[in-house]
Structures are given as C-alpha cells and as structure tokens.
Amino acid sequence: GSTLLTEREVPHQTVPSPREDEVPAVMSRLATQLIQQIRQTPVSRVWLVSSRFESMTHQATTAQRLLPLPRPQTAVPEDLVIEPSMERAIERLVWAWLRIGLEDAWWMNRLAELAARVLHLEEAREDLTTQTNTLRRDVFKAMHERLDTMAREMGAARSWR
C-alpha cells in the first residue's frame, strides 16, 4: 500500500507490522494515537490501505475508509441518556471502530502474506522434486554406464587369456 501511495504522491503514514502476539496491544495504541492526532489536527477522512486476502492465488491492495464513521440509518432518540457523556461515548465507539478495523486489516494482510508464502513453498517444492528426479536419473545413467564399461573391460580381459 505504501508504495502505491508514494508513487501517487499521496501523503501517508506507515506503521511497522507487529508480531502476532502483540497485535491487540499495538492496534489499541495505534487507535489511541489516531484519535489524539485527529484532536490536534482535524482531518476529514482516515483511510487504511493494506493487502486483502482474496484467495490463495490472489491478494488485492484495498483502501478502507475508517473515518468518518458511517451515519446511522435511524435517528438517535431524543430521550436517550448516555453516561458519562455523549462525547466520551462517541470517542470510545470511534476507538473501538478503529481498533477493530486495524486488527481486521492486519489479520487479512497476514493471511495474504501466508498465502504468498505457501505458493512460494509449493513452487520451491516442485522445483526440488524436478531437480531430485533429474539427479536420480543422472546417477542411474552414470551407474549403468560404469557397469557397462566394467563388463566390457572384464570381457576383454577374459578374451586375452
């Protein structure tokens, strides 16, 4: 995703990929950092560009809009009471939305990466199988050539006597 955005001269930030056991904590921190950045410098949209697993042979680079959140289909009731405050509740929902979106993208990216590795390993296995069969055939051929040569030499040695 970063290469694509750089080529198109789109300003962006890249995030190093955490280990699997660190994903929930890192994505929580990243969601918190995004909210803090948005508070300091208002932005109109936040997009997440990453690889998405389509199938074992196909991964696609996708752009997912994280913010602004989709508008609800129904109006919020006027008598709805939200504690401790509407602002705090919305902030927590935004944080959860970001964290879930980031984790989902990370796992999809991981799945795409593992699928690519599986395909690479399958190709390598096929190459090794081909090389092994070629070596076996060459060894068999060399061994039989040597045996034929030895048999001819032994036959020639007997005829001399």
Short mmCIF file of C-alpha atoms in Angstrom, two decimals, residues 1-148:
data_model
loop_
_atom_site.label_atom_id
_atom_site.label_comp_id
_atom_site.label_asym_id
_atom_site.label_seq_id
_atom_site.Cartn_x
_atom_site.Cartn_y
_atom_site.Cartn_z
CA GLY A 1 0.00 0.00 0.00
CA SER A 2 2.79 2.42 0.90
CA THR A 3 4.50 2.02 -2.48
CA LEU A 4 1.24 2.75 -4.30
CA LEU A 5 0.60 5.90 -2.23
CA THR A 6 4.20 7.09 -2.63
CA GLU A 7 4.01 6.66 -6.43
CA ARG A 8 0.83 8.75 -6.48
CA GLU A 9 2.37 11.31 -4.13
CA VAL A 10 -0.38 10.88 -1.52
CA PRO A 11 0.71 11.94 1.98
CA HIS A 12 0.54 8.96 4.31
CA GLN A 13 2.00 7.29 7.39
CA THR A 14 3.26 3.74 7.50
CA VAL A 15 3.13 1.56 10.58
CA PRO A 16 5.59 -1.29 11.20
CA SER A 17 3.91 -4.66 11.43
CA PRO A 18 3.81 -6.12 14.95
CA ARG A 19 4.28 -9.77 15.87
CA GLU A 20 1.10 -11.83 16.18
CA ASP A 21 1.16 -11.84 19.98
CA GLU A 22 1.45 -8.03 20.02
CA VAL A 23 -1.41 -7.25 17.62
CA PRO A 24 -4.21 -6.39 20.11
CA ALA A 25 -1.99 -4.13 22.24
CA VAL A 26 -0.33 -2.41 19.27
CA MET A 27 -3.65 -1.82 17.48
CA SER A 28 -5.16 -0.40 20.68
CA ARG A 29 -2.23 2.01 21.00
CA LEU A 30 -2.48 2.93 17.32
CA ALA A 31 -6.22 3.66 17.63
CA THR A 32 -5.49 5.88 20.64
CA GLN A 33 -2.71 7.68 18.74
CA LEU A 34 -5.02 8.25 15.75
CA ILE A 35 -7.67 9.81 17.98
CA GLN A 36 -5.04 12.06 19.61
CA GLN A 37 -3.72 13.14 16.20
CA ILE A 38 -7.24 13.91 14.98
CA ARG A 39 -7.84 16.06 18.06
CA GLN A 40 -4.65 18.04 17.38
CA THR A 41 -5.03 18.32 13.60
CA PRO A 42 -8.59 17.87 12.38
CA VAL A 43 -8.79 15.66 9.30
CA SER A 44 -11.75 14.98 7.06
CA ARG A 45 -11.00 11.30 6.42
CA VAL A 46 -8.81 8.44 7.61
CA TRP A 47 -8.13 5.65 5.13
CA LEU A 48 -6.38 2.35 5.70
CA VAL A 49 -4.54 0.92 2.69
CA SER A 50 -3.45 -2.70 3.02
CA SER A 51 -3.33 -6.09 1.33
CA ARG A 52 -6.52 -8.09 1.45
CA PHE A 53 -6.71 -11.85 1.08
CA GLU A 54 -8.98 -12.79 -1.84
CA SER A 55 -7.88 -16.39 -2.44
CA MET A 56 -4.73 -18.49 -2.22
CA THR A 57 -3.60 -17.17 -5.58
CA HIS A 58 -4.87 -13.60 -5.38
CA GLN A 59 -4.29 -10.77 -2.94
CA ALA A 60 -5.53 -7.25 -3.58
CA THR A 61 -4.45 -3.88 -2.27
CA THR A 62 -7.53 -2.22 -0.80
CA ALA A 63 -8.38 1.15 0.69
CA GLN A 64 -10.85 1.11 3.56
CA ARG A 65 -12.34 4.29 4.99
CA LEU A 66 -12.04 4.20 8.77
CA LEU A 67 -13.23 7.74 9.49
CA PRO A 68 -15.67 9.37 9.43
CA LEU A 69 -17.85 6.62 10.78
CA PRO A 70 -20.84 5.62 8.67
CA ARG A 71 -24.01 7.53 9.55
CA PRO A 72 -26.66 5.50 11.39
CA GLN A 73 -29.74 4.64 9.35
CA THR A 74 -32.08 5.61 12.18
CA ALA A 75 -32.16 8.78 14.22
CA VAL A 76 -30.95 8.75 17.81
CA PRO A 77 -33.92 9.08 20.21
CA GLU A 78 -34.04 12.47 21.90
CA ASP A 79 -34.66 10.97 25.34
CA LEU A 80 -31.57 8.74 25.13
CA VAL A 81 -29.29 9.22 28.13
CA ILE A 82 -25.63 8.43 27.64
CA GLU A 83 -23.30 8.35 30.63
CA PRO A 84 -20.80 9.77 31.43
CA SER A 85 -21.27 11.97 28.31
CA MET A 86 -22.16 11.75 24.64
CA GLU A 87 -18.66 12.93 23.70
CA ARG A 88 -16.97 10.25 25.82
CA ALA A 89 -19.25 7.51 24.46
CA ILE A 90 -18.61 8.57 20.86
CA GLU A 91 -14.87 8.70 21.49
CA ARG A 92 -14.95 5.15 22.89
CA LEU A 93 -17.01 3.91 19.93
CA VAL A 94 -14.59 5.55 17.49
CA TRP A 95 -11.67 3.98 19.34
CA ALA A 96 -13.32 0.53 19.16
CA TRP A 97 -14.18 1.03 15.47
CA LEU A 98 -10.58 1.97 14.67
CA ARG A 99 -9.07 -0.87 16.71
CA ILE A 100 -11.34 -3.48 15.09
CA GLY A 101 -10.66 -2.08 11.59
CA LEU A 102 -6.91 -2.05 12.19
CA GLU A 103 -6.86 -5.58 13.61
CA ASP A 104 -9.02 -6.90 10.78
CA ALA A 105 -6.70 -5.32 8.22
CA TRP A 106 -3.63 -6.72 10.00
CA TRP A 107 -5.03 -10.26 10.02
CA MET A 108 -6.13 -10.02 6.37
CA ASN A 109 -2.65 -8.77 5.48
CA ARG A 110 -1.12 -11.65 7.47
CA LEU A 111 -3.38 -14.14 5.67
CA ALA A 112 -2.34 -12.70 2.31
CA GLU A 113 1.32 -12.92 3.34
CA LEU A 114 0.96 -16.54 4.45
CA ALA A 115 -0.86 -17.46 1.24
CA ALA A 116 2.01 -15.95 -0.77
CA ARG A 117 4.49 -17.94 1.31
CA VAL A 118 2.54 -21.16 0.75
CA LEU A 119 2.58 -20.57 -3.00
CA HIS A 120 6.31 -19.83 -2.91
CA LEU A 121 6.96 -23.00 -0.90
CA GLU A 122 4.83 -25.05 -3.28
CA GLU A 123 6.82 -23.75 -6.26
CA ALA A 124 10.08 -24.46 -4.42
CA ARG A 125 8.90 -28.00 -3.61
CA GLU A 126 8.06 -28.60 -7.26
CA ASP A 127 11.48 -27.28 -8.31
CA LEU A 128 13.21 -29.52 -5.76
CA THR A 129 11.17 -32.53 -6.91
CA THR A 130 12.21 -31.86 -10.51
CA GLN A 131 15.88 -31.45 -9.51
CA THR A 132 15.75 -34.62 -7.39
CA ASN A 133 14.28 -36.64 -10.27
CA THR A 134 16.91 -35.26 -12.66
CA LEU A 135 19.72 -36.17 -10.23
CA ARG A 136 18.32 -39.69 -9.73
CA ARG A 137 18.13 -40.21 -13.48
CA ASP A 138 21.68 -38.89 -13.94
CA VAL A 139 23.04 -41.11 -11.14
CA PHE A 140 21.21 -44.14 -12.55
CA LYS A 141 22.57 -43.39 -16.03
CA ALA A 142 26.15 -42.87 -14.75
CA MET A 143 25.98 -46.05 -12.66
CA HIS A 144 24.79 -48.12 -15.63
CA GLU A 145 27.39 -46.59 -17.92
CA ARG A 146 30.08 -47.52 -15.37
CA LEU A 147 28.71 -51.06 -15.02
CA ASP A 148 28.60 -51.46 -18.82
#
